[in-house]
CSV table of C-alpha atoms and ligand atoms in Angstrom, one decimal:
chain,number,residue,atom,x,y,z
A,1,MET,CA,106.2,76.4,45.6
A,2,PHE,CA,105.1,75.6,49.1
A,3,ILE,CA,104.9,77.9,52.1
A,4,LYS,CA,107.2,75.7,54.1
A,5,ASP,CA,109.9,76.2,51.5
A,6,LEU,CA,109.4,80.0,51.7
A,7,ALA,CA,110.3,79.7,55.3
A,8,LYS,CA,113.5,77.8,54.5
A,9,GLN,CA,114.5,80.5,52.0
A,10,LYS,CA,113.8,83.1,54.7
A,11,ASP,CA,116.1,81.2,57.1
A,12,GLN,CA,118.8,81.1,54.6
A,13,PHE,CA,118.4,84.7,54.1
A,14,SER,CA,118.6,85.5,57.8
A,15,ASP,CA,121.6,83.2,58.3
A,16,ALA,CA,123.4,85.2,55.6
A,17,SER,CA,122.4,88.6,56.9
A,18,SER,CA,125.8,89.4,58.1
A,19,SER,CA,127.6,88.5,54.9
A,20,ALA,CA,128.3,90.7,51.9
A,21,GLU,CA,125.7,88.9,49.8
A,22,ALA,CA,122.9,89.6,52.2
A,23,THR,CA,121.5,92.6,50.4
A,24,VAL,CA,121.6,90.8,47.1
A,25,ASP,CA,119.8,87.9,48.6
A,26,LYS,CA,117.2,90.1,50.2
A,27,LYS,CA,116.5,91.8,46.9
A,28,ALA,CA,116.4,88.5,45.0
A,29,MET,CA,113.9,87.1,47.5
A,30,ALA,CA,111.8,90.2,47.5
A,31,ASP,CA,111.6,90.3,43.7
A,32,LYS,CA,111.0,86.6,43.3
A,33,GLU,CA,107.6,85.8,42.0
A,34,VAL,CA,106.0,82.6,43.4
A,35,THR,CA,102.7,80.7,42.9
A,36,LEU,CA,101.0,79.2,45.9
A,37,LYS,CA,97.9,76.9,45.9
A,38,GLY,CA,95.7,76.3,48.8
A,39,TRP,CA,92.6,77.4,50.8
A,40,VAL,CA,91.5,80.7,52.2
A,41,TYR,CA,91.8,80.2,55.9
A,42,ASN,CA,90.7,83.7,56.9
A,43,PHE,CA,90.3,87.1,55.3
A,44,ARG,CA,89.4,90.7,55.9
A,45,SER,CA,89.2,93.6,53.6
A,46,SER,CA,89.9,97.3,54.2
A,47,GLY,CA,88.6,99.3,51.3
A,48,LYS,CA,91.2,98.9,48.6
A,49,ILE,CA,93.2,96.1,50.2
A,50,PHE,CA,92.3,92.5,50.8
A,51,PHE,CA,94.2,90.4,53.4
A,52,LEU,CA,93.9,86.7,52.9
A,53,GLN,CA,95.3,84.0,55.2
A,54,LEU,CA,96.4,81.1,52.9
A,55,ARG,CA,96.8,77.5,54.0
A,56,ASP,CA,98.6,75.4,51.5
A,57,GLY,CA,99.0,72.3,53.5
A,58,THR,CA,102.6,73.0,54.5
A,59,GLY,CA,101.9,76.2,56.4
A,60,PHE,CA,100.1,79.6,56.6
A,61,ILE,CA,101.0,82.9,55.0
A,62,GLN,CA,99.3,86.3,54.8
A,63,CYS,CA,98.6,87.4,51.2
A,64,ILE,CA,97.9,91.0,50.3
A,65,LEU,CA,95.7,91.8,47.4
A,66,SER,CA,95.7,95.5,46.5
A,67,LYS,CA,93.1,97.0,44.1
A,68,SER,CA,95.9,99.0,42.4
A,69,GLU,CA,97.8,95.7,41.5
A,70,VAL,CA,95.0,93.9,39.7
A,71,SER,CA,92.5,94.5,36.9
A,72,GLU,CA,89.0,95.9,37.7
A,73,LYS,CA,87.6,92.5,36.7
A,74,LYS,CA,89.9,90.6,39.1
A,75,TRP,CA,89.1,93.0,41.9
A,76,ILE,CA,85.4,92.3,41.6
A,77,GLU,CA,86.0,88.6,41.4
A,78,ALA,CA,88.1,88.9,44.7
A,79,GLN,CA,85.0,90.2,46.4
A,80,THR,CA,83.3,86.8,46.0
A,81,ILE,CA,86.0,85.0,48.1
A,82,VAL,CA,84.7,83.3,51.3
A,83,LEU,CA,86.2,81.0,53.9
A,84,GLU,CA,87.8,77.9,52.5
A,85,THR,CA,87.7,79.1,48.9
A,86,SER,CA,90.3,77.0,47.0
A,87,ILE,CA,92.7,79.3,45.2
A,88,GLU,CA,95.9,79.8,43.4
A,89,LEU,CA,97.8,83.0,44.2
A,90,THR,CA,100.8,84.5,42.3
A,91,GLY,CA,102.9,87.3,43.8
A,92,ARG,CA,106.1,88.7,45.2
A,93,VAL,CA,107.4,87.6,48.6
A,94,VAL,CA,108.0,90.5,50.8
A,95,GLU,CA,109.1,91.0,54.4
A,96,HIS,CA,106.3,92.2,56.8
A,97,PRO,CA,106.9,96.0,57.4
A,98,LYS,CA,106.5,95.7,61.2
A,99,GLN,CA,107.7,92.1,61.8
A,100,PRO,CA,111.1,91.4,60.5
A,101,GLY,CA,111.5,87.8,59.5
A,102,VAL,CA,107.8,87.4,58.7
A,103,PHE,CA,107.1,87.1,55.0
A,104,GLU,CA,104.0,87.9,53.1
A,105,LEU,CA,102.8,87.6,49.5
A,106,GLN,CA,102.0,90.7,47.5
A,107,VAL,CA,99.5,89.3,45.1
A,108,THR,CA,99.7,90.1,41.4
A,109,ASP,CA,97.3,87.5,40.1
A,110,PHE,CA,95.0,84.8,41.3
A,111,LYS,CA,92.8,82.0,40.1
A,112,LEU,CA,89.8,80.6,42.0
A,113,TYR,CA,89.2,76.9,42.0
A,114,GLN,CA,85.9,76.8,44.0
A,115,VAL,CA,84.1,79.4,45.9
A,116,PRO,CA,81.9,77.5,48.5
A,117,VAL,CA,78.2,78.4,48.0
A,118,GLU,CA,77.2,77.3,51.6
A,119,GLU,CA,78.8,79.0,54.5
A,120,TYR,CA,81.7,77.0,56.0
A,121,PRO,CA,80.3,75.5,59.2
A,122,ILE,CA,83.4,76.1,61.4
A,123,GLY,CA,83.6,79.8,61.9
A,124,LYS,CA,85.2,82.2,64.3
A,125,LYS,CA,82.8,81.6,67.1
A,126,ASP,CA,83.4,79.0,69.8
A,127,HIS,CA,82.1,75.6,69.0
A,128,GLY,CA,81.5,72.8,71.5
A,129,PRO,CA,83.5,69.6,71.3
A,130,GLU,CA,80.6,67.5,70.0
A,131,PHE,CA,80.0,69.9,67.1
A,132,LEU,CA,83.7,69.9,66.2
A,133,LEU,CA,83.9,66.1,66.5
A,134,ASP,CA,80.8,65.7,64.3
A,135,ASN,CA,82.6,67.9,61.8
A,136,ARG,CA,86.0,66.2,62.2
A,137,HIS,CA,86.4,66.0,58.4
A,138,LEU,CA,86.4,69.8,58.3
A,139,TRP,CA,87.9,70.5,61.8
A,140,LEU,CA,91.2,68.9,60.6
A,141,ARG,CA,91.8,72.1,58.7
A,142,SER,CA,91.8,74.3,61.8
A,143,LYS,CA,95.2,75.7,62.7
A,144,ARG,CA,95.6,73.8,66.0
A,145,GLN,CA,94.4,70.5,64.5
A,146,TRP,CA,96.8,71.1,61.6
A,147,ALA,CA,99.7,71.6,64.0
A,148,ILE,CA,98.8,68.4,66.0
A,149,GLN,CA,98.8,66.2,62.9
A,150,ARG,CA,102.2,67.6,61.9
A,151,VAL,CA,103.6,66.8,65.3
A,152,ARG,CA,102.1,63.3,65.0
A,153,ASP,CA,103.9,62.8,61.7
A,154,GLU,CA,107.2,64.0,63.2
A,155,VAL,CA,106.8,61.5,66.1
A,156,ILE,CA,106.2,58.7,63.6
A,157,ARG,CA,109.2,59.6,61.5
A,158,ALA,CA,111.5,60.0,64.5
A,159,THR,CA,110.4,56.6,65.7
A,160,TYR,CA,111.3,54.9,62.5
A,161,ASP,CA,114.7,56.8,62.3
A,162,PHE,CA,115.5,55.9,65.9
A,163,PHE,CA,114.9,52.2,65.5
A,164,HIS,CA,116.7,51.9,62.2
A,165,LYS,CA,119.7,53.7,63.8
A,166,GLU,CA,119.5,51.0,66.6
A,167,ASN,CA,119.4,48.1,64.2
A,168,PHE,CA,115.8,47.2,64.5
A,169,ILE,CA,113.7,46.3,61.5
A,170,LYS,CA,110.0,46.8,61.1
A,171,ILE,CA,107.8,43.7,61.2
A,172,ASP,CA,104.1,44.0,60.6
A,173,SER,CA,101.9,42.1,63.0
A,174,PRO,CA,98.4,40.9,62.1
A,175,ILE,CA,95.3,42.7,63.1
A,176,LEU,CA,92.9,39.7,63.0
A,177,THR,CA,94.0,37.3,65.7
A,178,PRO,CA,92.6,34.2,67.3
A,179,ASN,CA,93.7,35.2,70.9
A,180,ALA,CA,94.0,38.0,73.4
A,181,CYS,CA,97.3,39.8,74.1
A,182,GLU,CA,96.2,42.1,76.9
A,183,GLY,CA,93.4,40.3,78.8
A,184,THR,CA,90.1,39.1,77.5
A,185,THR,CA,87.9,41.9,78.9
A,186,THR,CA,88.5,44.5,76.2
A,187,LEU,CA,88.3,42.4,73.0
A,188,PHE,CA,86.5,43.3,69.8
A,189,GLY,CA,85.3,40.1,68.2
A,190,VAL,CA,84.2,39.4,64.6
A,191,ASP,CA,82.8,36.3,63.0
A,192,TYR,CA,85.5,34.6,61.0
A,193,PHE,CA,84.1,32.3,58.3
A,194,ASP,CA,84.1,28.6,59.4
A,195,LEU,CA,86.9,29.3,62.0
A,196,GLY,CA,84.7,30.9,64.6
A,197,ARG,CA,85.6,34.1,66.4
A,198,ALA,CA,88.5,36.3,65.5
A,199,TYR,CA,89.6,39.3,67.6
A,200,LEU,CA,91.0,42.7,66.6
A,201,SER,CA,94.6,43.0,67.9
A,202,GLN,CA,95.2,44.8,71.2
A,203,SER,CA,98.9,44.8,70.6
A,204,GLY,CA,101.3,43.1,68.1
A,205,GLN,CA,103.7,42.1,70.9
A,206,LEU,CA,103.2,38.3,70.8
A,207,TYR,CA,103.9,38.3,67.1
A,208,ILE,CA,107.0,40.4,67.2
A,209,GLU,CA,108.3,38.2,70.0
A,210,ALA,CA,108.4,35.5,67.3
A,211,ALA,CA,110.1,37.8,64.9
A,212,ILE,CA,113.1,38.6,67.2
A,213,MET,CA,114.2,35.0,67.1
A,214,ALA,CA,114.8,35.7,63.3
A,215,HIS,CA,115.8,39.3,63.4
A,216,GLY,CA,117.1,40.2,66.9
A,217,ARG,CA,115.5,43.6,67.2
A,218,VAL,CA,112.1,44.5,65.7
A,219,PHE,CA,109.3,46.9,66.0
A,220,ASP,CA,105.7,47.1,64.7
A,221,PHE,CA,103.5,50.1,64.3
A,222,GLY,CA,99.8,49.9,63.6
A,223,PRO,CA,96.2,50.3,64.7
A,224,THR,CA,95.2,48.4,67.8
A,225,PHE,CA,91.8,48.0,69.4
A,226,ARG,CA,90.4,47.9,72.9
A,227,ALA,CA,86.7,47.6,73.7
A,228,GLU,CA,87.4,49.8,76.7
A,229,LYS,CA,84.3,51.0,78.5
A,230,SER,CA,86.4,53.9,79.9
A,231,LYS,CA,85.2,57.3,78.8
A,232,THR,CA,88.3,59.2,79.8
A,233,ARG,CA,90.5,61.7,78.1
A,234,ARG,CA,93.2,59.0,77.7
A,235,HIS,CA,91.1,56.2,76.1
A,236,LEU,CA,90.2,55.4,72.5
A,237,THR,CA,88.8,52.2,71.2
A,238,GLU,CA,91.0,52.3,68.2
A,239,PHE,CA,94.5,53.8,68.6
A,240,TRP,CA,98.0,53.4,67.1
A,241,MET,CA,100.6,51.4,69.0
A,242,MET,CA,104.3,51.0,68.4
A,243,ASP,CA,105.6,47.7,69.9
A,244,ALA,CA,109.4,47.1,70.1
A,245,GLU,CA,111.0,43.8,71.1
A,246,MET,CA,114.6,42.9,71.7
A,247,ALA,CA,116.4,39.6,72.1
A,248,PHE,CA,119.1,39.4,74.8
A,249,CYS,CA,117.8,42.4,76.6
A,250,ASP,CA,116.7,42.4,80.2
A,251,HIS,CA,114.3,44.6,82.2
A,252,LYS,CA,117.0,47.3,82.8
A,253,CYS,CA,118.1,47.3,79.2
A,254,ASN,CA,114.5,47.7,78.2
A,255,MET,CA,114.0,50.9,80.2
A,256,ILE,CA,117.2,52.4,78.8
A,257,MET,CA,115.9,51.8,75.3
A,258,GLN,CA,112.6,53.5,76.1
A,259,GLU,CA,114.1,56.6,77.7
A,260,ASN,CA,116.5,57.0,74.7
A,261,LEU,CA,113.6,56.6,72.3
A,262,ILE,CA,111.4,59.2,74.0
A,263,SER,CA,114.3,61.7,74.4
A,264,PHE,CA,115.1,61.3,70.7
A,265,ILE,CA,111.5,61.8,69.7
A,266,VAL,CA,111.1,64.9,71.8
A,267,LYS,CA,114.3,66.5,70.5
A,268,ARG,CA,113.2,65.8,66.9
A,269,VAL,CA,109.9,67.6,67.5
A,270,LEU,CA,111.7,70.5,69.1
A,271,ASP,CA,114.1,70.7,66.2
A,272,ASN,CA,111.5,70.3,63.4
A,273,CYS,CA,108.1,71.5,64.8
A,274,GLN,CA,108.8,75.0,66.3
A,275,ASN,CA,106.1,76.6,64.3
A,276,GLU,CA,103.6,73.9,65.3
A,277,LEU,CA,104.5,74.1,69.0
A,278,LYS,CA,104.0,77.8,68.8
A,279,ILE,CA,100.5,77.4,67.3
A,280,LEU,CA,99.7,74.9,70.1
A,281,GLU,CA,101.1,77.4,72.7
A,282,ARG,CA,103.2,74.5,74.1
A,283,ASP,CA,105.6,75.4,76.9
A,284,VAL,CA,108.7,74.2,75.1
A,285,SER,CA,110.9,74.8,78.2
A,286,ARG,CA,109.2,71.7,79.7
A,287,LEU,CA,110.0,69.7,76.6
A,288,GLU,CA,113.6,70.9,76.6
A,289,LYS,CA,114.1,69.1,79.9
A,290,ILE,CA,113.0,65.7,78.6
A,291,LYS,CA,116.4,64.0,78.5
A,292,ALA,CA,117.5,60.5,79.6
A,293,PRO,CA,117.8,59.2,82.3
A,294,PHE,CA,114.2,59.3,83.4
A,295,GLY,CA,113.1,58.6,87.0
A,296,ARG,CA,112.6,55.1,88.3
A,297,MET,CA,110.7,53.8,91.3
A,298,THR,CA,109.2,50.5,92.2
A,299,HIS,CA,105.5,50.0,92.4
A,300,THR,CA,105.9,49.6,96.2
A,301,GLU,CA,107.7,52.9,96.4
A,302,ALA,CA,105.2,54.6,94.2
A,303,VAL,CA,102.3,53.4,96.5
A,304,LYS,CA,104.1,54.6,99.6
A,305,LYS,CA,104.7,58.0,98.0
A,306,LEU,CA,101.1,58.3,96.9
A,307,GLN,CA,99.7,57.3,100.2
A,308,ALA,CA,101.8,60.0,101.8
A,309,LEU,CA,100.3,62.4,99.3
A,310,GLY,CA,96.8,61.3,100.4
A,311,SER,CA,95.9,58.6,97.8
A,312,LYS,CA,93.8,55.6,98.8
A,313,ILE,CA,95.9,53.3,96.7
A,314,THR,CA,97.1,50.0,98.2
A,315,VAL,CA,100.1,47.7,97.2
A,316,LYS,CA,97.6,45.5,95.2
A,317,ASP,CA,96.3,48.3,93.0
A,318,ASP,CA,97.0,49.7,89.6
A,319,LEU,CA,97.7,53.4,89.5
A,320,GLY,CA,94.6,55.6,88.8
A,321,ALA,CA,94.8,58.6,86.5
A,322,GLU,CA,95.0,60.9,89.5
A,323,ASP,CA,97.8,58.8,91.0
A,324,GLU,CA,99.8,59.1,87.8
A,325,THR,CA,99.4,62.9,87.9
A,326,LEU,CA,100.5,63.1,91.5
A,327,LEU,CA,103.5,60.9,91.0
A,328,THR,CA,105.2,63.0,88.3
A,329,GLU,CA,103.9,66.4,89.6
A,330,ASN,CA,107.4,67.6,90.7
A,331,SER,CA,109.4,65.8,88.1
A,332,ASP,CA,111.0,67.3,85.0
A,333,VAL,CA,111.3,64.0,83.3
A,334,PRO,CA,108.9,61.0,82.9
A,335,ILE,CA,109.1,58.3,85.6
A,336,PHE,CA,109.2,54.5,85.3
A,337,VAL,CA,107.1,52.6,87.8
A,338,GLU,CA,108.6,49.1,87.8
A,339,LYS,CA,108.2,45.7,89.5
A,340,TRP,CA,104.5,45.4,89.7
A,341,PRO,CA,102.4,42.8,91.6
A,342,LYS,CA,101.9,39.9,89.2
A,343,GLY,CA,98.1,39.8,89.8
A,344,ILE,CA,97.5,43.1,88.0
A,345,LYS,CA,99.8,42.6,85.0
A,346,ALA,CA,99.7,40.5,81.8
A,347,PHE,CA,100.5,36.8,81.8
A,348,TYR,CA,103.6,37.1,79.7
A,349,MET,CA,105.6,39.3,82.1
A,350,LYS,CA,108.7,37.6,83.7
A,351,ARG,CA,108.7,37.0,87.5
A,352,ASP,CA,111.2,39.1,89.5
A,353,PRO,CA,113.8,36.5,90.7
A,354,VAL,CA,114.1,38.5,93.9
A,355,ASP,CA,110.3,38.4,94.8
A,356,ASP,CA,108.1,35.9,93.2
A,357,ASN,CA,105.0,38.1,93.7
A,358,LEU,CA,106.3,40.7,91.4
A,359,VAL,CA,107.0,40.9,87.7
A,360,LEU,CA,109.7,42.7,85.8
A,361,GLY,CA,107.4,45.2,84.1
A,362,SER,CA,107.4,48.9,83.9
A,363,ASP,CA,105.0,51.7,83.0
A,364,LEU,CA,106.4,55.0,81.8
A,365,ILE,CA,104.4,57.9,83.3
A,366,ALA,CA,104.7,61.2,81.4
A,367,THR,CA,105.0,64.6,83.1
A,368,GLU,CA,102.3,67.3,83.4
A,369,GLY,CA,99.4,64.9,84.1
A,370,HIS,CA,99.5,63.0,80.8
A,371,GLY,CA,99.7,59.6,82.4
A,372,GLU,CA,101.1,56.3,81.2
A,373,ILE,CA,102.6,56.5,77.7
A,374,ILE,CA,104.5,53.2,77.6
A,375,GLY,CA,103.9,49.7,79.0
A,376,GLY,CA,106.8,47.2,78.8
A,377,SER,CA,108.4,44.2,80.5
A,378,GLN,CA,110.9,41.5,80.3
A,379,ARG,CA,109.1,38.5,79.0
A,380,GLU,CA,108.7,35.1,80.7
A,381,ASP,CA,111.2,32.9,78.7
A,382,ASP,CA,110.7,29.7,80.7
A,383,TYR,CA,108.4,27.2,79.0
A,384,GLU,CA,107.0,25.6,82.2
A,385,ILE,CA,106.4,28.9,84.0
A,386,LEU,CA,104.7,30.5,81.1
A,387,LYS,CA,102.6,27.4,80.4
A,388,GLN,CA,101.4,27.5,84.0
A,389,ARG,CA,100.6,31.2,83.7
A,390,ILE,CA,98.4,30.6,80.7
A,391,ILE,CA,96.6,27.8,82.5
A,392,ASP,CA,96.2,29.9,85.7
A,393,GLU,CA,94.7,32.8,83.7
A,394,LYS,CA,92.3,30.4,81.9
A,395,LEU,CA,93.5,31.5,78.5
A,396,PRO,CA,92.7,29.2,75.6
A,397,PHE,CA,95.7,27.0,75.6
A,398,LYS,CA,95.5,25.8,72.0
A,399,GLU,CA,95.7,29.4,70.7
A,400,PHE,CA,98.9,30.0,72.6
A,401,GLU,CA,100.8,26.8,71.6
A,402,TRP,CA,102.7,28.7,68.9
A,403,TYR,CA,103.7,31.4,71.5
A,404,LEU,CA,105.0,28.7,73.8
A,405,ASP,CA,107.0,27.2,71.0
A,406,LEU,CA,109.2,30.3,71.1
A,407,ARG,CA,110.3,29.1,74.6
A,408,LYS,CA,111.0,25.6,73.2
A,409,TYR,CA,113.4,26.4,70.4
A,410,GLY,CA,116.3,28.6,71.4
A,411,SER,CA,114.6,30.6,74.1
A,412,VAL,CA,116.5,33.8,75.2
A,413,PRO,CA,116.0,36.5,77.7
A,414,HIS,CA,114.1,39.2,75.9
A,415,SER,CA,112.1,42.3,76.6
A,416,GLY,CA,109.9,44.9,74.8
A,417,PHE,CA,107.5,47.7,75.2
A,418,GLY,CA,104.7,49.5,73.4
A,419,TYR,CA,103.8,53.2,73.3
A,420,GLY,CA,100.4,54.6,72.5
A,421,LEU,CA,100.9,57.1,69.8
A,422,GLU,CA,98.0,59.3,70.7
A,423,ARG,CA,99.0,59.6,74.3
A,424,LEU,CA,102.6,60.4,73.3
A,425,VAL,CA,101.5,63.1,70.8
A,426,GLY,CA,99.0,64.4,73.4
A,427,TRP,CA,101.8,64.9,75.9
A,428,ILE,CA,104.3,66.4,73.5
A,429,SER,CA,101.7,68.8,72.0
A,430,GLY,CA,100.1,69.6,75.4
A,431,ILE,CA,96.7,68.4,74.3
A,432,HIS,CA,94.2,67.6,77.1
A,433,HIS,CA,92.1,65.0,75.4
A,434,ILE,CA,93.8,62.4,73.1
A,435,ARG,CA,90.8,62.4,70.7
A,436,GLU,CA,92.3,65.4,69.1
A,437,THR,CA,95.6,63.6,68.3
A,438,ILE,CA,94.1,61.0,66.0
A,439,PRO,CA,92.6,62.1,62.6
A,440,PHE,CA,89.3,60.2,63.1
A,441,PRO,CA,88.8,59.2,66.8
A,442,ARG,CA,86.9,56.1,67.7
A,443,MET,CA,85.3,56.1,71.2
A,444,ILE,CA,82.5,54.1,72.8
A,445,ASN,CA,80.0,56.8,71.8
A,446,ARG,CA,81.6,57.8,68.5
A,447,LEU,CA,82.1,56.0,65.2
A,448,LYS,CA,81.5,58.9,62.8
A,449,PRO,CA,82.7,60.5,60.6
B,501,LIG,O1,100.2,49.1,78.5
B,501,LIG,P1,99.7,48.4,77.3
B,501,LIG,O2,98.4,47.7,77.4
B,501,LIG,O3,100.8,47.4,76.8
B,501,LIG,C1,100.7,46.5,75.8
B,501,LIG,O4,99.8,46.4,75.0
B,501,LIG,C2,102.0,45.7,75.6
B,501,LIG,N1,101.6,44.5,74.8
B,501,LIG,C3,103.0,46.6,74.9
B,501,LIG,C4,104.3,45.9,74.7
B,501,LIG,O5,104.9,45.5,75.6
B,501,LIG,N2,104.7,45.7,73.4
B,501,LIG,O6,99.5,49.4,76.1
B,501,LIG,C5,100.7,50.2,75.6
B,501,LIG,C6,100.3,51.6,75.5
B,501,LIG,C7,99.9,52.3,76.9
B,501,LIG,O7,101.0,52.6,77.7
B,501,LIG,C8,99.2,53.5,76.4
B,501,LIG,O8,100.1,54.5,76.0
B,501,LIG,C9,98.5,53.0,75.1
B,501,LIG,O9,99.2,51.8,74.7
B,501,LIG,N3,97.1,52.6,75.4
B,501,LIG,C10,96.0,53.3,74.9
B,501,LIG,N4,96.0,54.5,74.2
B,501,LIG,C11,94.7,55.0,73.9
B,501,LIG,N5,93.6,54.4,74.3
B,501,LIG,C12,93.6,53.2,74.9
B,501,LIG,N6,92.4,52.6,75.2
B,501,LIG,C13,94.9,52.6,75.3
B,501,LIG,N7,95.2,51.5,75.9
B,501,LIG,C14,96.6,51.5,76.0
B,502,LIG,MG1,99.7,49.6,80.4
């Protein structure tokens, strides 16, 4: 039995509370004996009663061990319990006397797996972030960290479900690559046998562009790497990216798919992670407003607006973190900033037919200061223009021949986008620094544990 399933039983019980069977259900539930296995998350004792907070992986429950309910030997054994003792508890599920709908376990028996000899390093006192990050292998057990990973899992599941519903298939792109996808300044290189240098993928985009010519709509999902020197709350050197790509889809169609995906994910988290969001003290009323359509403004409009708000940004610049925060300050929904100057965007983005200095790319900026969560664009599908871009950017032409081939054999208008999983989870969970959203963060100054 798992704590999560106890909650389900409880829900069934409360749904049926107006029916004739309710009293029978309540009794059956109260008398039911269950066994739970997990770890002692917290405990306190008051003379003849021991209160244990049990974490079984799926949730948390208070377990009450009374001296009168167990043998003398067991009672003495119970006194040895410390934080993170691994344990099996058997008992009856009862409703909390003062909090209707909250269930507890009245323990009748228990078995200890291991009682830690050394004191658990993460205690009740406040620890600094460096200490917690050094102890990430243990910190993962803390309630907030537990909740963040459950939200992350729900975001991943919702992503797969959304794309399969929309006729995408998953295509796995390689991690070791001979070339750069997102500019050459943030590449991690490794020696690759007799073939020279290989680079860790910055995004699977170029590869899934090849796959859409076979499958129409595809997505990938995997670790990506950026040797970013940025030490900000939004940058990791290893993070997870989901790239999606669609044949016969233009820039507008691309943004519609993005807002539908994000709305779907947020709703799924609201539906399935209420408990987690409560632990995280997330203002769910903000999340409830995240519904398509999202806002849209051009880069030129964004710059004007920001200048009016006091920013020093010019029409040639990328948005800084503060600009992103300012831009969505009074918006309930994320905002697409579209049609960027070509000089500050990647070589593969398609030119705007209306203004040759712009590209048909968009960044999706989240609300509440969480910044850019998605980058996307319509792709250049013209062989000659793309070739010229590769030459102008001084990219190694040989390594991009295969990519150019896609514009030779049945080229089609196509678009795609990529989200950064940690930024998305950080926004939905309301976490300030994205290092908490990945199980084992990698940053310029951190490679351990
Ligand atoms: O905007 P980016 O660089 O776009 C691409 O890589 C495209 N090839 C995606 C595509 O069109 N298929 O990165 C996509 C997203 C960003 O919006 C951001 O959320 C996240 O990846 N991201 C990072 N997350 C954490 N740490 C970093 N250093 C990140 N760099 C980008
Ligand atoms: Mg970007």
